[in-house]
Coordinates of C-alpha atoms and ligand atoms in Angstrom, one line a residue:
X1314 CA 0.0 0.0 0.0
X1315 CA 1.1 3.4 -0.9
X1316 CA 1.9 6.1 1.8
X1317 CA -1.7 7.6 1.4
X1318 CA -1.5 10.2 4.5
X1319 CA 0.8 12.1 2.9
X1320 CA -2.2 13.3 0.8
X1321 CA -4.8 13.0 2.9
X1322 CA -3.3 16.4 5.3
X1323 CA -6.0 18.0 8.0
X1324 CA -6.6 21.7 8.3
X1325 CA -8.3 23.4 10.9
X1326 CA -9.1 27.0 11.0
X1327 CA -10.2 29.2 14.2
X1328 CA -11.7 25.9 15.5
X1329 CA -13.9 26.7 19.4
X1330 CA -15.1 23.6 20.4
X1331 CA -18.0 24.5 23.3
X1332 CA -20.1 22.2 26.1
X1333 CA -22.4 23.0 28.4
X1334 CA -21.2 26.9 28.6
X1335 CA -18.1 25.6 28.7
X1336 CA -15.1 26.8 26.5
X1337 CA -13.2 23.3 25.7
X1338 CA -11.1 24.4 22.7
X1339 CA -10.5 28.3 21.9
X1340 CA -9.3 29.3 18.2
X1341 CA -7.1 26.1 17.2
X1342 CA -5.9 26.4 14.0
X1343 CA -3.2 24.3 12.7
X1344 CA -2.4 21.9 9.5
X1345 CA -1.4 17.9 10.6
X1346 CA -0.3 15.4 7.5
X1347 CA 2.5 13.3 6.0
X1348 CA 3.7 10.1 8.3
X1349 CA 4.8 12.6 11.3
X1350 CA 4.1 11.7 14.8
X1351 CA 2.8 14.2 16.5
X1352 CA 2.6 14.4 19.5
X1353 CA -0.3 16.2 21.9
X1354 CA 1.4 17.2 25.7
X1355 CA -0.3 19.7 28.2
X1356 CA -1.9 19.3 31.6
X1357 CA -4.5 17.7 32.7
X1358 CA -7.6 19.5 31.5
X1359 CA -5.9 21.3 29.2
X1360 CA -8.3 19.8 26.4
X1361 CA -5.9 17.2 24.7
X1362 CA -8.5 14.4 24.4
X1363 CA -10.9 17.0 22.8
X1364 CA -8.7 18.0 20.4
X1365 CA -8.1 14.6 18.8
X1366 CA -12.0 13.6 19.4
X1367 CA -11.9 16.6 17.1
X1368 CA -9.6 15.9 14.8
X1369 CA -11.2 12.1 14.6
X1370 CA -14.8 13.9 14.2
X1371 CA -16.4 12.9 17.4
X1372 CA -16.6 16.7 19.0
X1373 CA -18.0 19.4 16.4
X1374 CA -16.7 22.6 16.0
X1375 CA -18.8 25.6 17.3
X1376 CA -16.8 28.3 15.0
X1377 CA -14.4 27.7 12.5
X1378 CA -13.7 24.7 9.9
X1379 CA -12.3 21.7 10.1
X1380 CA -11.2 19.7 7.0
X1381 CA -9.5 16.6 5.6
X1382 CA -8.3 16.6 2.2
X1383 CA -10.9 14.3 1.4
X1384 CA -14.9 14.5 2.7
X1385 CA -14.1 13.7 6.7
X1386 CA -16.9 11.3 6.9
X1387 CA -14.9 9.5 4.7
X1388 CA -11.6 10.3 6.0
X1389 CA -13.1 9.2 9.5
X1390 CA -13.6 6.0 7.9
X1391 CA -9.9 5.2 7.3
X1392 CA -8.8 6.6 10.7
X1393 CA -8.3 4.7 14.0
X1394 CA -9.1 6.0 17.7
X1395 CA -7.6 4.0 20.8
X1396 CA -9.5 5.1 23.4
X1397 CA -8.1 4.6 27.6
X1398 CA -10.7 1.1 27.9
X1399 CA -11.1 0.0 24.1
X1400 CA -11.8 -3.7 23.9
X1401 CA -14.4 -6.0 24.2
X1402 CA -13.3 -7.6 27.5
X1403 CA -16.1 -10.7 27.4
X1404 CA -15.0 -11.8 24.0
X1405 CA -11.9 -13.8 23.3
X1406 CA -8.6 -12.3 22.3
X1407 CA -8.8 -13.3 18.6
X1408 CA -12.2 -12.4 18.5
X1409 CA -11.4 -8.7 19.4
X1410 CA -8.7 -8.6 16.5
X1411 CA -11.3 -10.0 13.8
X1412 CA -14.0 -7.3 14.5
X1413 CA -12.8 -4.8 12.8
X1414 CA -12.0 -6.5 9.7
X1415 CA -15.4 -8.5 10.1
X1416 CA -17.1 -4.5 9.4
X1417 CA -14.7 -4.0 6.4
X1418 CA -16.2 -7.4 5.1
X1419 CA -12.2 -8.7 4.7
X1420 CA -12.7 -12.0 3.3
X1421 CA -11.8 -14.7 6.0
X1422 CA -9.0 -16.0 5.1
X1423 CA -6.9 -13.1 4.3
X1424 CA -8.6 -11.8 8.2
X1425 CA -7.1 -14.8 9.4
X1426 CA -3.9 -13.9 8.1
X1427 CA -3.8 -10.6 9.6
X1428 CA -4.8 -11.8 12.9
X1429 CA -2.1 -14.2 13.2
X1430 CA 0.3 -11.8 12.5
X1431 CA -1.0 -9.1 14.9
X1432 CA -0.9 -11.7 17.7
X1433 CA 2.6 -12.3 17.1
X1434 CA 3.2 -8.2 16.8
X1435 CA 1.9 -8.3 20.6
X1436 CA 3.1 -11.4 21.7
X1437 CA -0.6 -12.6 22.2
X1438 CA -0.1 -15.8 20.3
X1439 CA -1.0 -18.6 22.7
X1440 CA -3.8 -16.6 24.0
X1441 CA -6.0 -15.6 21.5
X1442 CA -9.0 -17.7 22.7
X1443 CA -8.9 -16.1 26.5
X1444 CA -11.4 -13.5 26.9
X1445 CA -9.5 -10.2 26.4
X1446 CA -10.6 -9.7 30.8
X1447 CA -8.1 -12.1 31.7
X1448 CA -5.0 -10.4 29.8
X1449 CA -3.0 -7.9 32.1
X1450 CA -3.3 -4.1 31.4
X1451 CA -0.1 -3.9 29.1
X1452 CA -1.4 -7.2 27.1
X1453 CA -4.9 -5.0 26.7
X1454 CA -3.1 -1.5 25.6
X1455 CA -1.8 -4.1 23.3
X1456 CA -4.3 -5.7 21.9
X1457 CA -5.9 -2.5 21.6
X1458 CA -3.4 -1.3 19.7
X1459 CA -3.3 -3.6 17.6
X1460 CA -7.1 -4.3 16.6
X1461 CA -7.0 -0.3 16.2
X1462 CA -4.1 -1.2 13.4
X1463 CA -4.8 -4.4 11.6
X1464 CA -7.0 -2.4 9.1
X1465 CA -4.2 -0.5 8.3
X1466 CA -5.7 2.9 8.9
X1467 CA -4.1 6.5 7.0
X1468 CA -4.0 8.2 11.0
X1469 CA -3.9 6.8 14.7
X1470 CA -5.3 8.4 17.0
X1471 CA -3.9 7.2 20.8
X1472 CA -4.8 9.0 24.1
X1473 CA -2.7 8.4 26.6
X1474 CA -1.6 4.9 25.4
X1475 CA 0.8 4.0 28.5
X1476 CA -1.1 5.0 31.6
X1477 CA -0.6 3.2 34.3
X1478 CA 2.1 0.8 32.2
X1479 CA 5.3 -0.3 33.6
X1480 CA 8.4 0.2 31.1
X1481 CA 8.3 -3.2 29.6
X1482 CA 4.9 -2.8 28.5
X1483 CA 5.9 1.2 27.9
X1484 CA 8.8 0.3 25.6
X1485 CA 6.8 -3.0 23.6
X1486 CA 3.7 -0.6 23.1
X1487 CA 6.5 2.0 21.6
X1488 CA 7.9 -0.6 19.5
X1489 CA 4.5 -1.3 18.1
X1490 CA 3.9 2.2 17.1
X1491 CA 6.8 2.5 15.7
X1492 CA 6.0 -0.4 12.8
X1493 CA 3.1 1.7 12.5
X1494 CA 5.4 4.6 12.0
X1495 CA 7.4 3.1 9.3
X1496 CA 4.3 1.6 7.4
X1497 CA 3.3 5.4 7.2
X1498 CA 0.8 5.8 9.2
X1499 CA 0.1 9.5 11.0
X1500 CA 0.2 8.8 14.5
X1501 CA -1.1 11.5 17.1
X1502 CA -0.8 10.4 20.6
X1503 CA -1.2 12.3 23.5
X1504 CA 0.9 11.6 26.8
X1505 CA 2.2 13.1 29.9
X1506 CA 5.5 10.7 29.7
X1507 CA 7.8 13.5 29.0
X1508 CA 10.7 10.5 27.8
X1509 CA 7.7 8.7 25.7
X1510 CA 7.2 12.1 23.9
X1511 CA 10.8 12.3 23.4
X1512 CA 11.7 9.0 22.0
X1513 CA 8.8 9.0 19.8
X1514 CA 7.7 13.0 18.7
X1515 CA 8.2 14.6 14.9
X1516 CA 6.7 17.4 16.1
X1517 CA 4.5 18.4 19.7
X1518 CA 1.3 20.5 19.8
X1519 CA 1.4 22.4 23.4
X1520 CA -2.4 22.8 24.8
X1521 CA -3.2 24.7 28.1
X1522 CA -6.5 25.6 29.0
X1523 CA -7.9 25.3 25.9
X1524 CA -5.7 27.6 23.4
X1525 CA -3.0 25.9 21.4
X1526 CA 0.0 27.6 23.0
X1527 CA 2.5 26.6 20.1
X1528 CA 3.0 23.8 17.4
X1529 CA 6.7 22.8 17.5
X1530 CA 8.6 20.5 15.5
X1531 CA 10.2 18.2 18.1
X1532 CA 13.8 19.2 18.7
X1533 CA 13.4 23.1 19.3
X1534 CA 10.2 21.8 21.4
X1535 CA 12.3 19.9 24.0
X1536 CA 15.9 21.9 23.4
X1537 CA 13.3 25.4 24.1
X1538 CA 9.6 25.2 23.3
X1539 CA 8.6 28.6 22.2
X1540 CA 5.7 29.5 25.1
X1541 CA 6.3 30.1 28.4
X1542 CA 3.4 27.4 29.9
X1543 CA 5.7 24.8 27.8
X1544 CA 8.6 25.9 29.4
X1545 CA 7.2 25.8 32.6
X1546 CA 5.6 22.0 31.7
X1547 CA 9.1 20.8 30.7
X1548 CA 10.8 22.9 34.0
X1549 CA 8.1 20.7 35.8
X1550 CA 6.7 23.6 37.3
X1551 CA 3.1 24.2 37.8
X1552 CA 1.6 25.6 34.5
X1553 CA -0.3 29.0 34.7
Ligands
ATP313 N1 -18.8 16.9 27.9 C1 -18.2 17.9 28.6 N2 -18.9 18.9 29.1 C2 -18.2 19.9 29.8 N3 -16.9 19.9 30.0 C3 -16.2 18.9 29.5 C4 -16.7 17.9 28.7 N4 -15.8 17.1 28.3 C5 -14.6 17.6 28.8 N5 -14.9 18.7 29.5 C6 -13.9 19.6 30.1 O1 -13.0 20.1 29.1 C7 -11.7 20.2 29.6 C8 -10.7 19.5 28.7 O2 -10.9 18.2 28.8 P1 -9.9 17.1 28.1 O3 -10.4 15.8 28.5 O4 -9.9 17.4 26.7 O5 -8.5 17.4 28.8 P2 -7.2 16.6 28.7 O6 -6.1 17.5 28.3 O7 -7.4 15.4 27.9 O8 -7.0 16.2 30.2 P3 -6.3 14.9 30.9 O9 -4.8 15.1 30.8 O10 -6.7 14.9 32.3 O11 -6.7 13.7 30.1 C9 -11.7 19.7 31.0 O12 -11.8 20.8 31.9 C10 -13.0 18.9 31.1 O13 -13.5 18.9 32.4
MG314 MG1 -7.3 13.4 28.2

């Protein structure tokens, strides 16, 4: 398959997203495309899930336009969310990987294919028929991950994808994304790790209460972001 989200870019302009009176998202506007990993830091509250629910299409905008290269209902379709508890814990390992090809009507055999090779990807294999519940919190992340993958989608979306991991699971969950990476996917992941935005940012997008403080391409970000609430994030002071 070719490299397709390097056409397929995103481009929001002067984007509020509003809820209950509530200012989530004030005046966004930035362009996201090509295979870069970007990467969305800021904290807590500062509106980073809402910005890629956005992105993905799940949060409308109040003011401004959002829009992929292509109509975004269908570039929704080829797009992939992991969301913090994503799998279908009563059903069986395997089970959880073959959903998503099951709604793309992928003919069996060539699922079954796929599935074998994602639960070697995670290390699942030998435990595809246990119900996903049983399977520790890093074999979950990972299984997520990886049913969010196996259709091969044009951008990932992953919030907060190592919560609560230790750094075995940490560094196998990064490995994963980084095939992911290299089969040219857009990845934009969202994380409080400062070392996990390190080891795997192109470029960071800086959120605090709601405004986009700055859009940075990774190594200026961490040698000197360019706003002072990033500065004060990376200095590990409180942000004002
Ligand atoms: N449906 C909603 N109605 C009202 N306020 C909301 C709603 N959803 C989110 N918020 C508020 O919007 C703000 C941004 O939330 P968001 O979840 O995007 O932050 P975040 O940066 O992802 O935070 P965290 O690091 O804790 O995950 C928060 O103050 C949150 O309480
Ligand atoms: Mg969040």
């Amino acid at each position: 398959m070719s490299h397709p989200s390097n056409i397929f870019p995103l481009k929001i302009d002067g984007v509020h997203v509003r809820k209950r009176g509530k200012v989530l998202l004030s005046d966004i506007s930035l362009a996201l495309g090509g295979d870069l990993t970007t990467v969305v830091m800021g904290p807590n509250g500062s509106g980073k899930t809402t910005l890629m629910r956005l992105m993905h299409g799940l949060e409308r905008p109040r003011q401004g336009s959002l829009q992929w290269a292509i109509p975004n209902e269908q570039a929704r379709s080829q797009q992939s969310f992991v969301f913090q508890t994503p799998i279908m814990m009563r059903r069986r390992v395997s089970e959880n990987l073959r959903y998503p090809l099951k709604l793309i009507a992928m003919p069996k055999q060539e699922a079954e294919t796929l599935v074998e090779k994602w639960l070697s990807l995670t290390g699942l294999s030998g435990k595809e028929k246990l119900p996903a519940q049983f399977l520790s919190g890093g074999e979950r992340q990972k299984l997520a991950i990886a049913r969010a993958m196996i259709t091969k989608p044009q951008v990932l979306f992953l919030d907060e994808p190592t919560t609560n991991l230790d750094g075995q699971s940490t560094k196998e969950i990064e490995a994963l994304l980084a095939t992911v990476k290299a089969d040219g996917t857009c990845v934009v992941v969202s994380t409080h790790d400062l070392g996990q935005a390190k080891r795997l940012a192109d470029q960071v997008i800086f959120l605090n209460k709601g405004h986009m403080c700055e859009m940075t391409a990774a190594s200026q970000f961490f040698k000197k972001p360019l706003s002072r609430p990033a500065q004060q994030y990376l200095d590990g002071e409180i942000v004002e």
